[in-house]
Short mmCIF file of C-alpha atoms and ligand atoms in Angstrom, two decimals:
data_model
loop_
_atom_site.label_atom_id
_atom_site.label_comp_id
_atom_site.label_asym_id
_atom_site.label_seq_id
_atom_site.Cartn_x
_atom_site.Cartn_y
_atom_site.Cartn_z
CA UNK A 61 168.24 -3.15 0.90
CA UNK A 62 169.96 -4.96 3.54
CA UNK A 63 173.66 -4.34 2.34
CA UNK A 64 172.47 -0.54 1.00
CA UNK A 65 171.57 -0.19 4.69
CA UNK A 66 174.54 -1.66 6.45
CA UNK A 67 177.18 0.41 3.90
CA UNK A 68 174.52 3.49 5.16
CA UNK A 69 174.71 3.16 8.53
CA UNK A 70 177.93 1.97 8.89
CA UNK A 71 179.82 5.05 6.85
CA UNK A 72 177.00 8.20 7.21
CA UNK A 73 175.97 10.38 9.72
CA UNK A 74 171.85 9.37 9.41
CA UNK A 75 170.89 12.20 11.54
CA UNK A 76 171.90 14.62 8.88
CA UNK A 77 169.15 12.72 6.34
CA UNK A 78 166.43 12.76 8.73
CA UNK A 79 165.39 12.59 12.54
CA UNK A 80 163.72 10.75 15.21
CA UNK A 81 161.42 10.93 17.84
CA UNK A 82 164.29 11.04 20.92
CA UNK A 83 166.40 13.72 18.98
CA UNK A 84 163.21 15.58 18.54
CA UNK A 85 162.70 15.90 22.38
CA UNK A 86 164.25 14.19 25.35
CA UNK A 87 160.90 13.63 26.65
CA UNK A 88 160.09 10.93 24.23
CA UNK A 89 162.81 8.89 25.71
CA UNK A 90 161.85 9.75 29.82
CA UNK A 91 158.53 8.37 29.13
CA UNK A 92 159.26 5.01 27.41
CA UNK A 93 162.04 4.94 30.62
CA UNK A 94 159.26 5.25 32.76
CA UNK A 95 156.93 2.99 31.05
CA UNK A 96 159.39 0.59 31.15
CA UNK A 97 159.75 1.16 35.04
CA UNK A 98 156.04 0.62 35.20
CA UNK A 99 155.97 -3.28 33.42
CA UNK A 100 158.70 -4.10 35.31
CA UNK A 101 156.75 -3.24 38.22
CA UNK A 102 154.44 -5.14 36.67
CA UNK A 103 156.45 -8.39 36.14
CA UNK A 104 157.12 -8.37 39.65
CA UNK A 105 160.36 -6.30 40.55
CA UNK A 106 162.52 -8.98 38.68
CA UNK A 107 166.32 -8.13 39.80
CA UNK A 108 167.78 -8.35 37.68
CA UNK A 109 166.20 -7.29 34.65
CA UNK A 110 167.63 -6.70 31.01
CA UNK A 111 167.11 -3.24 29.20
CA UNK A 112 167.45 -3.94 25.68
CA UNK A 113 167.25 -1.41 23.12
CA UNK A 114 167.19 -2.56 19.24
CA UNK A 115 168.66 0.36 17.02
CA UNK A 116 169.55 2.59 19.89
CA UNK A 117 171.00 5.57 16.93
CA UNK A 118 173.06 8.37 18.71
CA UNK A 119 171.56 6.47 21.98
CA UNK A 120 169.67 9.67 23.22
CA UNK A 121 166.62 7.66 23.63
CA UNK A 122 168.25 5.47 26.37
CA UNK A 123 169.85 8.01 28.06
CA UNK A 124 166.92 10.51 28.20
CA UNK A 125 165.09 6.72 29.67
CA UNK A 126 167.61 6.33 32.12
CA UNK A 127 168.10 9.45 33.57
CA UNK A 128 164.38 9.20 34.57
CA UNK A 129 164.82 6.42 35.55
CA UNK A 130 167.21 7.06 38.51
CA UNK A 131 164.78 9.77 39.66
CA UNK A 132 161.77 8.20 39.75
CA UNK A 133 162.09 4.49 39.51
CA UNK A 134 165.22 3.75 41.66
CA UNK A 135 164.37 0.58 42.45
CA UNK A 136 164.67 -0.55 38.12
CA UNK A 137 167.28 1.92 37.85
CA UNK A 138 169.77 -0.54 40.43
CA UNK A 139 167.86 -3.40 38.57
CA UNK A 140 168.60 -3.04 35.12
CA UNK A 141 171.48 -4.30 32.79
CA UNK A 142 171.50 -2.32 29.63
CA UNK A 143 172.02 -4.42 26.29
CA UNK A 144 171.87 -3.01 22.74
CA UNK A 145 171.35 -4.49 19.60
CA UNK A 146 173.64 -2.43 17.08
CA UNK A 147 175.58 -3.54 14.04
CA UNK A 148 176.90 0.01 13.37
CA UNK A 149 180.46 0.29 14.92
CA UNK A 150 180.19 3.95 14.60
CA UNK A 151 176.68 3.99 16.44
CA UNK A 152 178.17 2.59 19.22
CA UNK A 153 180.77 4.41 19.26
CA UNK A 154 178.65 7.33 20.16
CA UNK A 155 176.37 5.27 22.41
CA UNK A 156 179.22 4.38 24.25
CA UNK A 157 179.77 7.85 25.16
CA UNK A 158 176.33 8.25 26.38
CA UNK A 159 175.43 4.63 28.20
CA UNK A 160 178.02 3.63 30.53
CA UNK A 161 177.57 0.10 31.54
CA UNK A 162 176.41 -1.20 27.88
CA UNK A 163 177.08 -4.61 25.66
CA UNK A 164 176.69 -4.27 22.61
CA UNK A 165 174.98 -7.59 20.13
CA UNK A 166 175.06 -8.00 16.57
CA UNK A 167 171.94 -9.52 16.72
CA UNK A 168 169.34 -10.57 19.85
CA UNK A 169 170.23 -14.47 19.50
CA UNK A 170 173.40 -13.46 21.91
CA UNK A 171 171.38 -11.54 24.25
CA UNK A 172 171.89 -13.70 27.79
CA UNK A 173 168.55 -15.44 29.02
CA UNK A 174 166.36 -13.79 31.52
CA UNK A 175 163.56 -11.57 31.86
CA UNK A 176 163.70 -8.41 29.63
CA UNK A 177 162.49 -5.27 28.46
CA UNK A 178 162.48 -4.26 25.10
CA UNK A 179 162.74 -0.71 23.28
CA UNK A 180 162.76 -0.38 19.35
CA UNK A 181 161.88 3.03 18.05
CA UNK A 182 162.57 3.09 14.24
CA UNK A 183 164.50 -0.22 14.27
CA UNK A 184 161.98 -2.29 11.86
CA UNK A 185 161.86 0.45 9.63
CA UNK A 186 164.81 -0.08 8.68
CA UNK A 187 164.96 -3.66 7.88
CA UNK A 188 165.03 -5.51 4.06
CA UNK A 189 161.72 -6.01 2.51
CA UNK A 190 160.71 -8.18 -0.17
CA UNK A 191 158.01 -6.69 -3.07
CA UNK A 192 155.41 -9.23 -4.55
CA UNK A 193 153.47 -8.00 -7.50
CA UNK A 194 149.87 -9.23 -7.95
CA UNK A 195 150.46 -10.87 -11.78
CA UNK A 196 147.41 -12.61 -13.98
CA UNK A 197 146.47 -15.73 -11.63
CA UNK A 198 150.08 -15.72 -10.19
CA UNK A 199 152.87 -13.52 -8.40
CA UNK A 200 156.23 -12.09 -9.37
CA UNK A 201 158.66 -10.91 -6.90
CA UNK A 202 160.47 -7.12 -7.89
CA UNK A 203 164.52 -7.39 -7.83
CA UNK A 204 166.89 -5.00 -8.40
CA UNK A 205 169.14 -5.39 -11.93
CA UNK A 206 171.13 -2.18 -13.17
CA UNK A 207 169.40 0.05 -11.21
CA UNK A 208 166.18 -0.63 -11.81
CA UNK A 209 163.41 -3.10 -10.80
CA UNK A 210 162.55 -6.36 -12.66
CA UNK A 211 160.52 -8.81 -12.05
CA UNK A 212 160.53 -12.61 -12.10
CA UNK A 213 157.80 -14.80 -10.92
CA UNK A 214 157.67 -16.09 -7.49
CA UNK A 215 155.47 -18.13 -5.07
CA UNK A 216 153.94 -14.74 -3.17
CA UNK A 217 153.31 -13.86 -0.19
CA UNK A 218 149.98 -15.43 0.85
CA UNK A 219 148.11 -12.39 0.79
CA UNK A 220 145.33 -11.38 -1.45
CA UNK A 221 145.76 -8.49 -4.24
CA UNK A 222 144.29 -7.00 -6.66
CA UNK A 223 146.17 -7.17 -10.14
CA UNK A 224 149.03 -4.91 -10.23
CA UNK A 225 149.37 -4.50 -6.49
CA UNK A 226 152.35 -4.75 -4.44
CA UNK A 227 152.22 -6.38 -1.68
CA UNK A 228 155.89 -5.74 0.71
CA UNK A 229 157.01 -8.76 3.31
CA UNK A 230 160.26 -7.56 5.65
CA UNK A 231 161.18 -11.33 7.07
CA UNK A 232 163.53 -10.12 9.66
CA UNK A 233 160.51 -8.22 11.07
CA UNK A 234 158.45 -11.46 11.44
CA UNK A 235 161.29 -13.15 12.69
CA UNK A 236 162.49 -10.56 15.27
CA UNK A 237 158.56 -10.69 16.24
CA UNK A 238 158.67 -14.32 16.50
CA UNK A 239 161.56 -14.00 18.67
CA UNK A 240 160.39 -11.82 20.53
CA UNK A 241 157.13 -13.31 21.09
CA UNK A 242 158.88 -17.22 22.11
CA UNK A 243 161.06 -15.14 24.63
CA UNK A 244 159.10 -12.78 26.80
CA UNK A 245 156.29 -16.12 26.56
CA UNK A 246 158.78 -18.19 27.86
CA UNK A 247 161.14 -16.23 30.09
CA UNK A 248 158.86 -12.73 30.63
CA UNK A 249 158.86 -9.67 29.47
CA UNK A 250 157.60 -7.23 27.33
CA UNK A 251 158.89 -5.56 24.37
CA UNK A 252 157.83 -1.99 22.79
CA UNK A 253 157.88 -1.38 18.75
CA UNK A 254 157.07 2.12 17.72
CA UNK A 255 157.40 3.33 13.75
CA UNK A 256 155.58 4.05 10.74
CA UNK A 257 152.87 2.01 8.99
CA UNK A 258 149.99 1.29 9.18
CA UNK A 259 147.75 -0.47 11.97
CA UNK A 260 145.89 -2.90 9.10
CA UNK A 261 147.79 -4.47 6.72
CA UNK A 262 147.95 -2.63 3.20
CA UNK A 263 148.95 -3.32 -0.10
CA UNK A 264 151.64 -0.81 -1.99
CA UNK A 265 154.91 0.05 -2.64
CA UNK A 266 156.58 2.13 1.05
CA UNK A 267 159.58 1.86 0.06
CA UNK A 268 161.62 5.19 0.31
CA UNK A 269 165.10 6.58 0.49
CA UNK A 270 166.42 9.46 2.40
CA UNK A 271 169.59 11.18 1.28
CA UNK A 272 170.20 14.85 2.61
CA UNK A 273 167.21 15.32 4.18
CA UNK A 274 165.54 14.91 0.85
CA UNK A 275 163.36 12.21 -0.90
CA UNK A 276 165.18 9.87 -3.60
CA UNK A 277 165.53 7.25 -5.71
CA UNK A 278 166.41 4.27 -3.59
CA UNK A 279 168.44 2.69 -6.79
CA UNK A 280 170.60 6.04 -7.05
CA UNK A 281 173.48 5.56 -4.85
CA UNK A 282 173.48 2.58 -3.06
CA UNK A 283 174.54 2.82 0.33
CA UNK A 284 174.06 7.00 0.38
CA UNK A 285 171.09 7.06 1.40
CA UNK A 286 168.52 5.95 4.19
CA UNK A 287 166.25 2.86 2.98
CA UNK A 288 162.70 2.15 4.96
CA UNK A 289 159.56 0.82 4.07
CA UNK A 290 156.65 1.29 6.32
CA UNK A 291 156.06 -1.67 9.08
CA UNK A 292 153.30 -3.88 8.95
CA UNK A 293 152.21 -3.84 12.22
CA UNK A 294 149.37 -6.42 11.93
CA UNK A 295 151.78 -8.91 10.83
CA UNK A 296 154.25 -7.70 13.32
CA UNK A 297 151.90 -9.08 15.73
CA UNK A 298 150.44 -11.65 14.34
CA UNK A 299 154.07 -13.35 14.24
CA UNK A 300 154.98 -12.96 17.95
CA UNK A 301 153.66 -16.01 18.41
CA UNK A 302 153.99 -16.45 22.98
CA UNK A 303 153.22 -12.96 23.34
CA UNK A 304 149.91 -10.87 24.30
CA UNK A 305 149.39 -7.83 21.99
CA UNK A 306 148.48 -4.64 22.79
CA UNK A 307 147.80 -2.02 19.88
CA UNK A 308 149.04 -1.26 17.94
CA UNK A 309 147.79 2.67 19.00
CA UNK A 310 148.64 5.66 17.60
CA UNK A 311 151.86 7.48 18.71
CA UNK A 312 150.10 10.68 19.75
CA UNK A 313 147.28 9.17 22.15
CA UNK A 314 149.76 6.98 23.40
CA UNK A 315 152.70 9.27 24.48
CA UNK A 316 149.99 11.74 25.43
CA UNK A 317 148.59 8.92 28.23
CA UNK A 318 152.11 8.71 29.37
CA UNK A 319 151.92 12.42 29.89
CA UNK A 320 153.50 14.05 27.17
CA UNK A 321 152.34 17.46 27.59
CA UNK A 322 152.50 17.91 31.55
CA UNK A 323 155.88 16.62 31.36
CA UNK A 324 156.51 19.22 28.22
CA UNK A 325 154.80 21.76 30.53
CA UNK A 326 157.08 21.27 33.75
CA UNK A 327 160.60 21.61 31.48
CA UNK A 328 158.98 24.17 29.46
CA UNK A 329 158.30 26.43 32.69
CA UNK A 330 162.28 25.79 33.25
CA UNK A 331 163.47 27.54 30.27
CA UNK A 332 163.22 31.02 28.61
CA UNK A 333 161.00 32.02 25.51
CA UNK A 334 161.96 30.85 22.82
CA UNK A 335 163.66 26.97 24.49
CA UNK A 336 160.37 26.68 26.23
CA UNK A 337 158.24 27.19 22.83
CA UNK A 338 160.48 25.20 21.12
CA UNK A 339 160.29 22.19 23.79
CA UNK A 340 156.12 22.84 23.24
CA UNK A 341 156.61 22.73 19.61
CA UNK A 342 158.32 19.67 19.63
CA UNK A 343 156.11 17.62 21.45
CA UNK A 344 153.14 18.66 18.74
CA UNK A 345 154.98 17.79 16.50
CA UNK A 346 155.54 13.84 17.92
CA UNK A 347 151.83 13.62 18.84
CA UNK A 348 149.41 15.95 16.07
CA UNK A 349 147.85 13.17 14.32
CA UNK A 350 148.87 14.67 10.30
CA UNK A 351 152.71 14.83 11.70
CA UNK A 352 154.28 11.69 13.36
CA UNK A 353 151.27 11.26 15.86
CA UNK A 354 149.21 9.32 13.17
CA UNK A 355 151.50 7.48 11.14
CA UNK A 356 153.49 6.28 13.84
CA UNK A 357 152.30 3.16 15.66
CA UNK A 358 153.21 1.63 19.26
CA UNK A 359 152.68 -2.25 19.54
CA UNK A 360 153.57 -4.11 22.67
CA UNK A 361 153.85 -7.42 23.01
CA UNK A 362 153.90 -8.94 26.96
CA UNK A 363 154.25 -11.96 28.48
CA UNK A 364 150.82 -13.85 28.99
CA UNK A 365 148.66 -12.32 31.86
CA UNK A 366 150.47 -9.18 32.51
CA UNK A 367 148.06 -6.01 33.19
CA UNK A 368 147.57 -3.84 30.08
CA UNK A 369 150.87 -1.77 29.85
CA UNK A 370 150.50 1.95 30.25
CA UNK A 371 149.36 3.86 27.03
CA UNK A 372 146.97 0.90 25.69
CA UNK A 373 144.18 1.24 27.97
N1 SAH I 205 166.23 4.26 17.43
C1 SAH I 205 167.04 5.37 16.99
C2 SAH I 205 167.72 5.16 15.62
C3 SAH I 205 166.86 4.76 14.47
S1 SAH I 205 167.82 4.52 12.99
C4 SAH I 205 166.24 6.65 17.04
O1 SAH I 205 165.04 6.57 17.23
O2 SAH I 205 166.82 7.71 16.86
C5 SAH I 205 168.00 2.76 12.91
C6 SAH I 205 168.97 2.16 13.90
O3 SAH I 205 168.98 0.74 13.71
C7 SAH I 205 170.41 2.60 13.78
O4 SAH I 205 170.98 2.61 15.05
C8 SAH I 205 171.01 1.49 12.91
O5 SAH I 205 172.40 1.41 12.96
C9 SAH I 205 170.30 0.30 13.48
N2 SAH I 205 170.20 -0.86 12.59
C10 SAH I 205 169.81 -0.85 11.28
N3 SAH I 205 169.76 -2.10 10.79
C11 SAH I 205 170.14 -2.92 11.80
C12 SAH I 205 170.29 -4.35 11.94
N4 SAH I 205 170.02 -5.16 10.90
N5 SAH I 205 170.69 -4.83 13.12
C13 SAH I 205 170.93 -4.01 14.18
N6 SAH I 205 170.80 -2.66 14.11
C14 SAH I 205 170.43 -2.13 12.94
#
């Protein structure tokens, strides 16, 4: 899944397989801007203050973020330094054309020390996962051979299942957690996870591929199409170990207490017919609870003692 995903992202357009929250409307990426704005105030006006993003895609998130930014947080907007975690060289190429000011990481060990904000909006999605199968008394882990799955038996993943059940573990999640959760505990900060999964770990098989918009097999062309499995978020944040949880919520309640729709309503008074029911539209779309306002889940995870974030209370 890893390598599949790497050979995906580096070579193919994913924005012609499916789409995201930012590219969906720009207001998805003003209000995480100004909830950002709002823990930094929070932190205590650090200056500066890193801006990380973790899979920033065509980098309309971040630009939508700091736009608002500059026009109603000033004082973060002068703060900030913007950092991305991206191993796509033609991501950043098209980030680059939209974040002046940005350095790039392979991975968030090279990220410089500091206090620090963090964004990840379909980034853990998007990571390997490992599938345990629930076998007799015992596990077996699924690998791929010649296309297909097989299984050979394994220690397991510590969970408890039912025979026949799958139970999925994605270890760069729990380590990027764990990372995550050692940093902002021990320098400050707060990061921001938002994706699909559930809020309570389940058992199952998530694992899907993406290729032209279109459901398929994830063992038909390696590398063609997008990989994901859905993210645990329980484990996500029982991992950041440092860190105080909040949530995970539901997308739609959450971007709706940031002020989805009177934000959609001012733009949307801007434009003519059919751009202003479109921009309406759109935000139903990121918040009705049987489209991505259910599924999707926002965790964050602060340093110790900050005041609940905006979105969680
Ligand atoms: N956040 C964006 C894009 C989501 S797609 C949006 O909401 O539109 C996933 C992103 O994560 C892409 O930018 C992809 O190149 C990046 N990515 C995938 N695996 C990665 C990894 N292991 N390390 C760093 N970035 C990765």
């Amino acid at each position: 899944m890893a390598r599949a995903n790497a050979a995906y992202y580096a070579e193919r357009d994913p924005f012609q397989d499916f789409t995201t929250s930012p590219e969906i409307t720009q207001v998805f990426g003003e209000l995480l801007g100004l909830w950002a704005a709002v823990v930094w105030e929070s932190m205590g006006r650090p200056d500066p203050v890193l801006l990380v993003e973790c899979g920033p895609g065509r980098g309309s998130l971040m630009r939508d973020a700091r736009r608002a930014m500059a026009q109603v947080a000033p004082g973060f907007h002068g703060a900030h330094r913007l950092h991305l975690v991206e191993t796509s060289a033609r991501l950043r190429g098209q980030q680059a054309a939209l974040l002046a000011g940005a350095v790039w990481h392979d991975g968030v060990e090279t990220l410089p020390a500091g206090p620090m904000i963090v964004l990840a909006n379909e980034f853990l999605d998007a990571l390997p996962i490992r599938q345990f199968v629930r076998r007799g008394d015992g596990w077996m882990e699924r690998h791929v051979a010649g296309g297909a799955l097989i299984e050979a038996p394994a220690e397991g993943p510590g969970r408890v299942a039912a025979e026949g059940e799958v139970v999925e573990v994605c270890e760069p999640a729990l380590a990027f957690a764990g990372w995550l959760g050692s940093r902002v505990g021990a320098q400050g900060g707060a990061g921001l996870i938002l994706d699909y999964g559930p809020a309570v770990s389940a058992v199952g098989d998530s694992l899907q591929a993406l290729q032209g918009g279109r459901p398929a097999s994830p063992f038909g062309a390696p590398g063609a199409a997008d990989l994901t499995a859905h993210v645990d978020f329980a484990a996500v944040a029982a991992a950041a170990v440092g860190a105080e949880a909040h949530g995970p919520v539901q997308q739609g309640p959450f971007l709706a207490r940031l002020g989805l729709f009177q934000r959609t309503g001012v733009l949307a008074r801007t434009q003519k017919g059919p751009e202003a029911s479109r921009m309406v539209a759109a935000a139903q779309r990121l918040a009705e609870p049987d489209r991505m306002g259910g599924l999707f889940k926002v965790l964050a995870l602060c340093q110790p003692g900050l005041p609940t974030p905006p979105g969680f209370e």
